[in-house]
Amino acid sequence: MATATVLGGPAAHWVESFQKAREEGSGSGTWRGRWRRRSVISFGSKNRTIGVAAKNQQITHANNTVSNFKRFHGRAFNDPFIQKEKENLSYDLVPLKNGGVGIKVMYMGEEHLFSVEQITAMLLTKLKETAENSLKKPVTDCVISVLGTAFDPFLGGKNFDEKLVEYFCAEFKTKYKLDAKSKIRALLRLYQECEKLKKLMSSNSTDLPLNIECFMNDKDVSGKMNRSQFEELCAELLQKIEVPLYSLMEQTHLKVEDVSAVEIVGGATRIPAVKERIAKFFGKDISTTLNADEAVARGCALQCAILSPAFKVREFSVTDAVPFPISLVWNHDSEDTEGVHEVFSRNHAAPFSKVLTFLRRGPFELEAFYSDPQGVPYPEAKIGRFVVQNVSAQKDGEKSRVKVKVRVNTHGIFTISTASMVEKVPTEENEMSSEADMECLNQRPPENTDTDKNVQQDNSEAGTQPQVQTDAQQTSQSPPSPELTSEENKIPDADKASEKKVDQPPEAKKPKIKVVNVELPIEANLVWQLGKDLLNMYIETEGKMIMQDKLEKERNDAKNAVEEYVYEFRDKLCGPYEKFICEQDHQSFLRLLTETEDWLYEEGEDQAKQAYVDKLEELMKIGTPVKVRFQEAEERPKMFEELGQRLQHYAKIAADFRNKDEKYNHIDESEMKKVEKSVNEVMEWMNNVMNAQAKKSLDQDPVVRAQEINIKIKELNNTCEPVVTQPKPKIESPKLERTPNGPNIDKKEEDLEDKNNFGAEPPHQNGECYPNEKNSVNMDLD
């Protein structure tokens, strides 16, 4: 499994930068660009262009190039923020049927309307493709960073750029009588230049110029700005920096003195005034050891490694948090009053699950919303409505206990995952189902029937939390009901039965109760959620566009192949290929190449793929033989030289054999004759083809090709090498036996000595130690 890294903004639907993806066209490196610079999609008459290539078309195809769309997520078209942003966009925003934001572009010669989700999906698809091409394996998951805790969605690099744009728009209107906002292309160029100027002012405090040629009406414009002016211009933005910092300290329950180090990340933190404000707030120097543009991407890459089974990293815990508090509201059964409960507080650990118990006689509805609407950076505080269906009263008319499981998952998304109704079913005495017994054993004592809601927290990932039981208004620990406890937890006890008095009359047996959990369906209606039919339509549309992009890419590749062939061959015909084509063919081929080039930029500008394939084949019929002659002229001498060296090697070995060289006297004569025969045949072949090739000119096809010579070398080696490399047979030397306490004696000499001494009386000497042994050791003793 491969995992790519994607960074996001205030919601998990968009991307800010992409790690582990190679930048298109560069061949190497890592794409860590920010969202604003890379999240550009240009729609053309035949395909879409996404990423760096689309960035280059942002001015030339302004009306059909979409960028800066991440803040449109989760907003209605009539949102004041959307209406304000419309004025500075090069493309058209239109309302969708569901009230959302739609983007209108021309694609494939027709007008198309795409939702923000579709545009984002296009970008994510492209990023996935880029990552897969770099990793050489499929990408199945990604990590998206989502800002939380404390942040201002309207305080970033783009907002500083806008201040500069507004300033120069006013200056150019006064100085040159030009309204930059009246022409979108001029406005986009101004945005680009202002961004460059902002970066330069971060490292220079002197006056810096801003020059744009042919800005509008063929007029050149110029201006200047220094860091002090820039800080005065952005004073309002700089004052807003401290607000999220105060909020951060409040939420974390820390004091400034408790912070030991401050690391800043993000491109806008390079602005000196921003650094100064942050350093002043914390009362200490800030650290910039991390690359401001890559820091978060590296963190996401680490999270990818943690999640991926392909990597082993040092163990440490990362706990995500719910940035905004979430509450549930519901109507009481048969009452007009509403119950409200905050199920997840601000910065609550995630993922996390809680089980809520409701007493109901029929279906009921729960509505989830953000508890603090002012703290949410979007005007819509509602999350969704959930209807728990198929709820009914118990057979005795009592309310049913309905357990509802609410959850914030790994992705930070709130949902009501399951709902079940506790149903008590009487059983016969002889029906001792193991399943019923286990259910009774595992049942917790029920709460007071007057309690409207009970909350049970369950979180396997974030640790075990104590059970919380609360009323609609206040939190209290409700005692278990004695009546239900006796029914649900009654277990037959043989010891107690034996203690009954004999004279006591038998009591009436109570029916046994089996508790069953019945799963209930939940109807979810989430705000801004795409319906299944609409989602399937989006997927189908994206699939068609991907296929069209692929076909267009193949067409463009075929066209580019013709263009590259024309330029390459025209240059080489006047260079290295010139000797390998006759003068007449040389001139005619040059004319054909020129005609093809003209065709490409005229009627061949927009042809089908097959037209380019046919044109390339026409050129290659003439060009390929010329290219082959050149290559053969380069390779053939090298192969002849190698073949000659092998022939000399084997011929020398054959001569040494005839001269009785002891190195080869072990080789059979018939085998060596095979070597001599092969050498003579190959040498004769080489001499013939070399003589024939010498009679050919360079502009004629060669008599023999390098590949044929290579085959001859292999054949010669296969015939001769096994013969000349035969190892000499090993000659066994006589074995020597080691006698005890004596030198090694040849066994043959020993046998001969035994025969000569057969029947003779062994000599008697002083100190004879082994009188009965054949090989005795004689020692003189003093």
PDB file of C-alpha atoms in Angstrom, residues 522-735:
ATOM      1  CA  ILE A 522     -31.157   5.416  10.523  1.00  0.00           C
ATOM      2  CA  GLU A 523     -32.065   7.979   7.898  1.00  0.00           C
ATOM      3  CA  ALA A 524     -29.269  10.566   7.664  1.00  0.00           C
ATOM      4  CA  ASN A 525     -29.671  13.931   5.989  1.00  0.00           C
ATOM      5  CA  LEU A 526     -26.359  15.770   6.194  1.00  0.00           C
ATOM      6  CA  VAL A 527     -25.957  19.421   5.252  1.00  0.00           C
ATOM      7  CA  TRP A 528     -24.193  19.791   1.880  1.00  0.00           C
ATOM      8  CA  GLN A 529     -23.975  16.032   1.517  1.00  0.00           C
ATOM      9  CA  LEU A 530     -24.128  14.777  -2.058  1.00  0.00           C
ATOM     10  CA  GLY A 531     -26.950  12.374  -2.776  1.00  0.00           C
ATOM     11  CA  LYS A 532     -26.094   8.924  -4.136  1.00  0.00           C
ATOM     12  CA  ASP A 533     -27.521   9.648  -7.565  1.00  0.00           C
ATOM     13  CA  LEU A 534     -25.673  12.967  -7.805  1.00  0.00           C
ATOM     14  CA  LEU A 535     -22.448  11.403  -6.532  1.00  0.00           C
ATOM     15  CA  ASN A 536     -22.676   8.583  -9.074  1.00  0.00           C
ATOM     16  CA  MET A 537     -23.258  11.142 -11.810  1.00  0.00           C
ATOM     17  CA  TYR A 538     -20.176  13.079 -10.711  1.00  0.00           C
ATOM     18  CA  ILE A 539     -18.105   9.879 -10.729  1.00  0.00           C
ATOM     19  CA  GLU A 540     -19.348   8.975 -14.191  1.00  0.00           C
ATOM     20  CA  THR A 541     -18.619  12.487 -15.473  1.00  0.00           C
ATOM     21  CA  GLU A 542     -15.109  12.431 -14.029  1.00  0.00           C
ATOM     22  CA  GLY A 543     -14.487   9.027 -15.605  1.00  0.00           C
ATOM     23  CA  LYS A 544     -15.470  10.348 -19.025  1.00  0.00           C
ATOM     24  CA  MET A 545     -13.244  13.404 -18.636  1.00  0.00           C
ATOM     25  CA  ILE A 546     -10.305  11.227 -17.546  1.00  0.00           C
ATOM     26  CA  MET A 547     -10.758   9.103 -20.656  1.00  0.00           C
ATOM     27  CA  GLN A 548     -10.990  12.206 -22.836  1.00  0.00           C
ATOM     28  CA  ASP A 549      -7.830  13.609 -21.228  1.00  0.00           C
ATOM     29  CA  LYS A 550      -6.065  10.334 -21.942  1.00  0.00           C
ATOM     30  CA  LEU A 551      -7.127  10.320 -25.599  1.00  0.00           C
ATOM     31  CA  GLU A 552      -6.096  13.945 -25.982  1.00  0.00           C
ATOM     32  CA  LYS A 553      -2.743  13.231 -24.369  1.00  0.00           C
ATOM     33  CA  GLU A 554      -2.137  10.412 -26.839  1.00  0.00           C
ATOM     34  CA  ARG A 555      -3.090  12.724 -29.705  1.00  0.00           C
ATOM     35  CA  ASN A 556      -0.757  15.448 -28.474  1.00  0.00           C
ATOM     36  CA  ASP A 557       2.031  12.915 -27.944  1.00  0.00           C
ATOM     37  CA  ALA A 558       1.629  11.737 -31.529  1.00  0.00           C
ATOM     38  CA  LYS A 559       1.721  15.329 -32.773  1.00  0.00           C
ATOM     39  CA  ASN A 560       4.779  16.139 -30.653  1.00  0.00           C
ATOM     40  CA  ALA A 561       6.523  13.019 -31.954  1.00  0.00           C
ATOM     41  CA  VAL A 562       6.178  14.299 -35.549  1.00  0.00           C
ATOM     42  CA  GLU A 563       7.425  17.742 -34.549  1.00  0.00           C
ATOM     43  CA  GLU A 564      10.417  16.337 -32.663  1.00  0.00           C
ATOM     44  CA  TYR A 565      11.309  14.037 -35.571  1.00  0.00           C
ATOM     45  CA  VAL A 566      11.279  16.969 -38.012  1.00  0.00           C
ATOM     46  CA  TYR A 567      13.576  19.138 -35.857  1.00  0.00           C
ATOM     47  CA  GLU A 568      15.921  16.305 -34.929  1.00  0.00           C
ATOM     48  CA  PHE A 569      16.432  14.980 -38.458  1.00  0.00           C
ATOM     49  CA  ARG A 570      16.757  18.381 -40.054  1.00  0.00           C
ATOM     50  CA  ASP A 571      19.618  19.223 -37.703  1.00  0.00           C
ATOM     51  CA  LYS A 572      21.376  15.883 -38.165  1.00  0.00           C
ATOM     52  CA  LEU A 573      21.037  15.863 -41.964  1.00  0.00           C
ATOM     53  CA  CYS A 574      23.322  18.875 -41.949  1.00  0.00           C
ATOM     54  CA  GLY A 575      25.611  17.177 -39.438  1.00  0.00           C
ATOM     55  CA  PRO A 576      26.416  13.540 -38.646  1.00  0.00           C
ATOM     56  CA  TYR A 577      23.856  12.050 -41.079  1.00  0.00           C
ATOM     57  CA  GLU A 578      25.024  14.059 -44.078  1.00  0.00           C
ATOM     58  CA  LYS A 579      27.471  11.367 -45.366  1.00  0.00           C
ATOM     59  CA  PHE A 580      24.908   8.585 -45.102  1.00  0.00           C
ATOM     60  CA  ILE A 581      22.401   9.858 -47.663  1.00  0.00           C
ATOM     61  CA  CYS A 582      22.961  10.668 -51.312  1.00  0.00           C
ATOM     62  CA  GLU A 583      22.711  14.266 -52.485  1.00  0.00           C
ATOM     63  CA  GLN A 584      19.433  13.768 -54.357  1.00  0.00           C
ATOM     64  CA  ASP A 585      17.715  12.052 -51.414  1.00  0.00           C
ATOM     65  CA  HIS A 586      19.211  14.622 -49.072  1.00  0.00           C
ATOM     66  CA  GLN A 587      17.545  17.530 -50.832  1.00  0.00           C
ATOM     67  CA  SER A 588      14.200  15.771 -51.266  1.00  0.00           C
ATOM     68  CA  PHE A 589      14.117  14.718 -47.607  1.00  0.00           C
ATOM     69  CA  LEU A 590      14.848  18.260 -46.454  1.00  0.00           C
ATOM     70  CA  ARG A 591      11.943  19.516 -48.544  1.00  0.00           C
ATOM     71  CA  LEU A 592       9.657  16.868 -47.062  1.00  0.00           C
ATOM     72  CA  LEU A 593      10.652  17.855 -43.526  1.00  0.00           C
ATOM     73  CA  THR A 594       9.933  21.519 -44.249  1.00  0.00           C
ATOM     74  CA  GLU A 595       6.549  20.669 -45.772  1.00  0.00           C
ATOM     75  CA  THR A 596       5.690  18.572 -42.711  1.00  0.00           C
ATOM     76  CA  GLU A 597       6.588  21.441 -40.397  1.00  0.00           C
ATOM     77  CA  ASP A 598       4.356  23.819 -42.322  1.00  0.00           C
ATOM     78  CA  TRP A 599       1.553  21.269 -42.257  1.00  0.00           C
ATOM     79  CA  LEU A 600       1.817  20.948 -38.464  1.00  0.00           C
ATOM     80  CA  TYR A 601       1.194  24.669 -37.959  1.00  0.00           C
ATOM     81  CA  GLU A 602      -1.524  24.987 -40.564  1.00  0.00           C
ATOM     82  CA  GLU A 603      -4.043  22.298 -41.513  1.00  0.00           C
ATOM     83  CA  GLY A 604      -2.276  19.781 -39.261  1.00  0.00           C
ATOM     84  CA  GLU A 605      -2.736  21.904 -36.151  1.00  0.00           C
ATOM     85  CA  ASP A 606      -5.820  19.988 -34.997  1.00  0.00           C
ATOM     86  CA  GLN A 607      -5.877  16.554 -36.614  1.00  0.00           C
ATOM     87  CA  ALA A 608      -6.797  13.132 -35.307  1.00  0.00           C
ATOM     88  CA  LYS A 609      -4.129  10.958 -33.713  1.00  0.00           C
ATOM     89  CA  GLN A 610      -3.945   8.630 -36.726  1.00  0.00           C
ATOM     90  CA  ALA A 611      -3.074  11.536 -39.052  1.00  0.00           C
ATOM     91  CA  TYR A 612       0.062  12.221 -37.023  1.00  0.00           C
ATOM     92  CA  VAL A 613       0.920   8.521 -36.825  1.00  0.00           C
ATOM     93  CA  ASP A 614       0.696   8.231 -40.630  1.00  0.00           C
ATOM     94  CA  LYS A 615       2.796  11.371 -41.117  1.00  0.00           C
ATOM     95  CA  LEU A 616       5.498  10.019 -38.805  1.00  0.00           C
ATOM     96  CA  GLU A 617       5.583   6.690 -40.654  1.00  0.00           C
ATOM     97  CA  GLU A 618       6.027   8.542 -43.946  1.00  0.00           C
ATOM     98  CA  LEU A 619       9.054  10.383 -42.585  1.00  0.00           C
ATOM     99  CA  MET A 620      10.536   7.283 -40.964  1.00  0.00           C
ATOM    100  CA  LYS A 621      10.490   5.339 -44.250  1.00  0.00           C
ATOM    101  CA  ILE A 622      13.187   7.712 -45.501  1.00  0.00           C
ATOM    102  CA  GLY A 623      14.848   8.642 -42.240  1.00  0.00           C
ATOM    103  CA  THR A 624      15.219   5.231 -40.593  1.00  0.00           C
ATOM    104  CA  PRO A 625      17.628   3.774 -43.244  1.00  0.00           C
ATOM    105  CA  VAL A 626      19.821   6.871 -42.912  1.00  0.00           C
ATOM    106  CA  LYS A 627      19.833   6.554 -39.125  1.00  0.00           C
ATOM    107  CA  VAL A 628      20.640   2.825 -39.376  1.00  0.00           C
ATOM    108  CA  ARG A 629      23.590   3.469 -41.711  1.00  0.00           C
ATOM    109  CA  PHE A 630      25.006   5.992 -39.273  1.00  0.00           C
ATOM    110  CA  GLN A 631      24.583   3.673 -36.301  1.00  0.00           C
ATOM    111  CA  GLU A 632      26.078   0.719 -38.188  1.00  0.00           C
ATOM    112  CA  ALA A 633      29.072   2.793 -39.238  1.00  0.00           C
ATOM    113  CA  GLU A 634      29.630   3.580 -35.554  1.00  0.00           C
ATOM    114  CA  GLU A 635      29.163   0.039 -34.191  1.00  0.00           C
ATOM    115  CA  ARG A 636      30.485  -2.199 -37.011  1.00  0.00           C
ATOM    116  CA  PRO A 637      34.236  -1.442 -36.565  1.00  0.00           C
ATOM    117  CA  LYS A 638      33.975  -2.132 -32.840  1.00  0.00           C
ATOM    118  CA  MET A 639      32.348  -5.509 -33.443  1.00  0.00           C
ATOM    119  CA  PHE A 640      34.915  -6.464 -36.142  1.00  0.00           C
ATOM    120  CA  GLU A 641      37.692  -5.585 -33.721  1.00  0.00           C
ATOM    121  CA  GLU A 642      36.197  -7.756 -30.998  1.00  0.00           C
ATOM    122  CA  LEU A 643      35.711 -10.664 -33.420  1.00  0.00           C
ATOM    123  CA  GLY A 644      39.322 -10.350 -34.613  1.00  0.00           C
ATOM    124  CA  GLN A 645      40.606 -10.489 -31.055  1.00  0.00           C
ATOM    125  CA  ARG A 646      38.673 -13.676 -30.361  1.00  0.00           C
ATOM    126  CA  LEU A 647      39.952 -15.291 -33.565  1.00  0.00           C
ATOM    127  CA  GLN A 648      43.560 -14.466 -32.643  1.00  0.00           C
ATOM    128  CA  HIS A 649      43.016 -15.865 -29.162  1.00  0.00           C
ATOM    129  CA  TYR A 650      41.733 -19.241 -30.353  1.00  0.00           C
ATOM    130  CA  ALA A 651      44.257 -19.447 -33.243  1.00  0.00           C
ATOM    131  CA  LYS A 652      47.134 -18.998 -30.763  1.00  0.00           C
ATOM    132  CA  ILE A 653      45.784 -21.773 -28.541  1.00  0.00           C
ATOM    133  CA  ALA A 654      45.574 -24.107 -31.574  1.00  0.00           C
ATOM    134  CA  ALA A 655      49.190 -23.283 -32.507  1.00  0.00           C
ATOM    135  CA  ASP A 656      50.366 -23.957 -28.945  1.00  0.00           C
ATOM    136  CA  PHE A 657      48.611 -27.305 -29.057  1.00  0.00           C
ATOM    137  CA  ARG A 658      50.413 -28.273 -32.246  1.00  0.00           C
ATOM    138  CA  ASN A 659      53.729 -27.245 -30.625  1.00  0.00           C
ATOM    139  CA  LYS A 660      53.048 -29.730 -27.793  1.00  0.00           C
ATOM    140  CA  ASP A 661      52.547 -27.041 -25.148  1.00  0.00           C
ATOM    141  CA  GLU A 662      51.979 -28.901 -21.878  1.00  0.00           C
ATOM    142  CA  LYS A 663      49.133 -26.502 -21.001  1.00  0.00           C
ATOM    143  CA  TYR A 664      46.967 -28.092 -23.698  1.00  0.00           C
ATOM    144  CA  ASN A 665      48.411 -31.653 -23.990  1.00  0.00           C
ATOM    145  CA  HIS A 666      45.401 -32.995 -22.110  1.00  0.00           C
ATOM    146  CA  ILE A 667      42.959 -31.894 -24.872  1.00  0.00           C
ATOM    147  CA  ASP A 668      41.909 -34.513 -27.382  1.00  0.00           C
ATOM    148  CA  GLU A 669      43.242 -33.875 -30.885  1.00  0.00           C
ATOM    149  CA  SER A 670      39.807 -34.305 -32.477  1.00  0.00           C
ATOM    150  CA  GLU A 671      38.412 -31.594 -30.199  1.00  0.00           C
ATOM    151  CA  MET A 672      41.174 -29.184 -31.106  1.00  0.00           C
ATOM    152  CA  LYS A 673      40.533 -29.810 -34.804  1.00  0.00           C
ATOM    153  CA  LYS A 674      36.986 -28.492 -34.243  1.00  0.00           C
ATOM    154  CA  VAL A 675      38.470 -25.296 -32.840  1.00  0.00           C
ATOM    155  CA  GLU A 676      40.796 -24.890 -35.829  1.00  0.00           C
ATOM    156  CA  LYS A 677      37.949 -25.511 -38.260  1.00  0.00           C
ATOM    157  CA  SER A 678      35.661 -22.955 -36.562  1.00  0.00           C
ATOM    158  CA  VAL A 679      38.439 -20.343 -36.477  1.00  0.00           C
ATOM    159  CA  ASN A 680      39.220 -20.808 -40.166  1.00  0.00           C
ATOM    160  CA  GLU A 681      35.559 -20.620 -41.201  1.00  0.00           C
ATOM    161  CA  VAL A 682      34.828 -17.466 -39.178  1.00  0.00           C
ATOM    162  CA  MET A 683      38.044 -15.811 -40.343  1.00  0.00           C
ATOM    163  CA  GLU A 684      37.168 -16.511 -43.969  1.00  0.00           C
ATOM    164  CA  TRP A 685      33.646 -15.086 -43.415  1.00  0.00           C
ATOM    165  CA  MET A 686      35.017 -11.938 -41.765  1.00  0.00           C
ATOM    166  CA  ASN A 687      37.530 -11.317 -44.555  1.00  0.00           C
ATOM    167  CA  ASN A 688      34.816 -11.722 -47.214  1.00  0.00           C
ATOM    168  CA  VAL A 689      32.310  -9.347 -45.596  1.00  0.00           C
ATOM    169  CA  MET A 690      34.992  -6.767 -44.781  1.00  0.00           C
ATOM    170  CA  ASN A 691      36.134  -6.770 -48.393  1.00  0.00           C
ATOM    171  CA  ALA A 692      32.540  -6.460 -49.612  1.00  0.00           C
ATOM    172  CA  GLN A 693      31.800  -3.641 -47.124  1.00  0.00           C
ATOM    173  CA  ALA A 694      34.925  -1.754 -48.237  1.00  0.00           C
ATOM    174  CA  LYS A 695      33.495  -1.554 -51.752  1.00  0.00           C
ATOM    175  CA  LYS A 696      30.275   0.115 -50.435  1.00  0.00           C
ATOM    176  CA  SER A 697      29.901   3.845 -49.935  1.00  0.00           C
ATOM    177  CA  LEU A 698      28.510   5.304 -46.682  1.00  0.00           C
ATOM    178  CA  ASP A 699      25.193   6.264 -48.303  1.00  0.00           C
ATOM    179  CA  GLN A 700      24.531   2.625 -49.252  1.00  0.00           C
ATOM    180  CA  ASP A 701      23.047  -0.019 -46.991  1.00  0.00           C
ATOM    181  CA  PRO A 702      25.763  -2.070 -45.219  1.00  0.00           C
ATOM    182  CA  VAL A 703      26.664  -5.612 -46.332  1.00  0.00           C
ATOM    183  CA  VAL A 704      26.749  -6.850 -42.776  1.00  0.00           C
ATOM    184  CA  ARG A 705      25.277  -5.375 -39.589  1.00  0.00           C
ATOM    185  CA  ALA A 706      26.752  -5.214 -36.113  1.00  0.00           C
ATOM    186  CA  GLN A 707      24.140  -7.630 -34.846  1.00  0.00           C
ATOM    187  CA  GLU A 708      25.260 -10.308 -37.346  1.00  0.00           C
ATOM    188  CA  ILE A 709      28.889  -9.877 -36.265  1.00  0.00           C
ATOM    189  CA  ASN A 710      27.813 -10.236 -32.630  1.00  0.00           C
ATOM    190  CA  ILE A 711      26.044 -13.490 -33.517  1.00  0.00           C
ATOM    191  CA  LYS A 712      29.279 -14.782 -35.099  1.00  0.00           C
ATOM    192  CA  ILE A 713      31.200 -13.907 -31.931  1.00  0.00           C
ATOM    193  CA  LYS A 714      28.725 -15.887 -29.809  1.00  0.00           C
ATOM    194  CA  GLU A 715      28.872 -18.889 -32.190  1.00  0.00           C
ATOM    195  CA  LEU A 716      32.695 -18.871 -32.113  1.00  0.00           C
ATOM    196  CA  ASN A 717      32.745 -18.705 -28.324  1.00  0.00           C
ATOM    197  CA  ASN A 718      30.170 -21.472 -27.968  1.00  0.00           C
ATOM    198  CA  THR A 719      32.284 -23.792 -30.152  1.00  0.00           C
ATOM    199  CA  CYS A 720      35.796 -23.015 -28.925  1.00  0.00           C
ATOM    200  CA  GLU A 721      35.492 -21.971 -25.297  1.00  0.00           C
ATOM    201  CA  PRO A 722      34.344 -25.373 -23.896  1.00  0.00           C
ATOM    202  CA  VAL A 723      37.331 -27.053 -25.618  1.00  0.00           C
ATOM    203  CA  VAL A 724      40.149 -24.708 -24.694  1.00  0.00           C
ATOM    204  CA  THR A 725      39.020 -24.318 -21.094  1.00  0.00           C
ATOM    205  CA  GLN A 726      38.986 -28.072 -20.340  1.00  0.00           C
ATOM    206  CA  PRO A 727      40.700 -28.619 -16.969  1.00  0.00           C
ATOM    207  CA  LYS A 728      43.667 -30.985 -16.714  1.00  0.00           C
ATOM    208  CA  PRO A 729      42.916 -34.360 -15.072  1.00  0.00           C
ATOM    209  CA  LYS A 730      44.117 -34.597 -11.480  1.00  0.00           C
ATOM    210  CA  ILE A 731      47.012 -37.057 -10.686  1.00  0.00           C
ATOM    211  CA  GLU A 732      46.616 -38.797  -7.320  1.00  0.00           C
ATOM    212  CA  SER A 733      49.787 -38.770  -5.191  1.00  0.00           C
ATOM    213  CA  PRO A 734      50.680 -41.862  -3.002  1.00  0.00           C
ATOM    214  CA  LYS A 735      49.058 -41.799   0.389  1.00  0.00           C
TER     215      LYS A 735
END
